[in-house]
Amino acid sequence: MIFALDLEGVLAPEIWPILGAHFGIADFSLTTRDTADFSELMRRRVAAADKAGLRLADLCKVAHVVEPFLGAREFIDRLRSMGNVVIISDTFNEFADPLATKLGSVSLFSNRFETDQHGVIRGFKLRIRGQKERIVSGFKLAGFRVAAMGDSMNDLSLLRSCDFPVLYRAVQTLIDEFPEAPAVENLDDALALMEQARKKVDEQGG
Ligand SMILES: [Mg+2]
């Protein structure tokens, strides 16, 4: 069984708004609520970093200080005793790899930046955007049952394609879009749902 988790808003705070506040750059803090097109959003962020003379390393220095939410590591430890845990996120590995280590060296599937020889961000490879459903489908094709947890509209395809969806502190639009999925507000309740899922899988075999 595989537990596929979103990162930001679920296990740790959103990284871009932290960068926005730290460097005083409004374009960093924009969300998909402001600009629906994620590639366009990222182009604006990259342009803003370039304009401010910030290299990837400058952003990483701040991103790497971000800590998981209290209890997130213990949550993952518990899930690990029941199956494989992966994080599937629209963040960037360069920002969030240390977070994945802090969470207990969990596998992080996310996007990557492209930099020039000076470490200036020139682009990005969106390996996750729009691919969450495919990753889950791949796991399922390989015979795994998948439980997933997310908080935002960018998790909808992940949640819809898995066997056991959990909405965690979800935005209202996600709850409206997927009302049949259970919605919880804390990790204890989330864990209880994951344990139920594990039990169902055991009963059904798989
Ligand atoms: Mg999220």
CSV table of N, CA and C and ligand atoms in Angstrom, one decimal, residues 6-12 14 88-90 132 149-155 168, ligand 1:
chain,number,residue,atom,x,y,z
A,6,ASP,N,0.5,15.2,-0.2
A,6,ASP,CA,0.9,16.6,-0.6
A,6,ASP,C,1.8,17.1,0.5
A,7,LEU,N,2.6,18.1,0.2
A,7,LEU,CA,3.6,18.6,1.1
A,7,LEU,C,3.1,20.0,1.8
A,8,GLU,N,3.0,21.0,0.9
A,8,GLU,CA,2.7,22.3,1.4
A,8,GLU,C,1.3,22.5,1.8
A,9,GLY,N,1.1,23.0,3.0
A,9,GLY,CA,-0.3,23.1,3.5
A,9,GLY,C,-0.8,21.8,4.3
A,10,VAL,N,0.0,20.7,4.1
A,10,VAL,CA,-0.4,19.5,4.8
A,10,VAL,C,0.7,19.1,5.8
A,11,LEU,N,1.9,19.0,5.4
A,11,LEU,CA,3.0,18.6,6.2
A,11,LEU,C,3.9,19.8,6.6
A,12,ALA,N,3.8,20.8,5.9
A,12,ALA,CA,4.7,22.0,6.1
A,12,ALA,C,4.0,23.2,5.5
A,14,GLU,N,3.5,26.7,3.2
A,14,GLU,CA,3.8,27.0,1.8
A,14,GLU,C,5.1,27.8,1.8
A,88,ILE,N,4.1,13.9,-3.1
A,88,ILE,CA,4.0,14.3,-4.5
A,88,ILE,C,3.6,15.8,-4.4
A,89,SER,N,4.5,16.6,-4.8
A,89,SER,CA,4.2,18.1,-4.6
A,89,SER,C,4.6,18.9,-5.8
A,90,ASP,N,3.9,20.1,-5.9
A,90,ASP,CA,4.2,21.0,-6.9
A,90,ASP,C,5.3,22.0,-6.5
A,132,LYS,N,0.1,14.2,-11.4
A,132,LYS,CA,-0.2,13.5,-10.2
A,132,LYS,C,-1.0,12.3,-10.4
A,149,MET,N,-3.6,12.3,0.3
A,149,MET,CA,-4.1,13.4,1.2
A,149,MET,C,-3.5,14.7,0.6
A,150,GLY,N,-4.5,15.7,0.5
A,150,GLY,CA,-4.1,17.0,-0.1
A,150,GLY,C,-5.0,18.1,0.4
A,151,ASP,N,-4.7,19.3,0.2
A,151,ASP,CA,-5.4,20.4,0.7
A,151,ASP,C,-6.0,21.4,-0.3
A,152,SER,N,-5.5,21.3,-1.6
A,152,SER,CA,-5.8,22.3,-2.6
A,152,SER,C,-6.3,21.7,-3.9
A,153,MET,N,-6.7,22.6,-4.8
A,153,MET,CA,-7.2,22.2,-6.0
A,153,MET,C,-6.2,21.5,-6.9
A,154,ASN,N,-4.9,21.8,-6.6
A,154,ASN,CA,-3.9,21.1,-7.4
A,154,ASN,C,-3.7,19.7,-7.0
A,155,ASP,N,-4.4,19.2,-5.9
A,155,ASP,CA,-4.4,17.8,-5.5
A,155,ASP,C,-5.6,17.1,-6.0
A,168,TYR,N,-7.3,17.3,3.6
A,168,TYR,CA,-6.8,17.8,4.9
A,168,TYR,C,-6.7,19.3,4.9
B,1,MG,MG,-0.9,21.9,-0.7
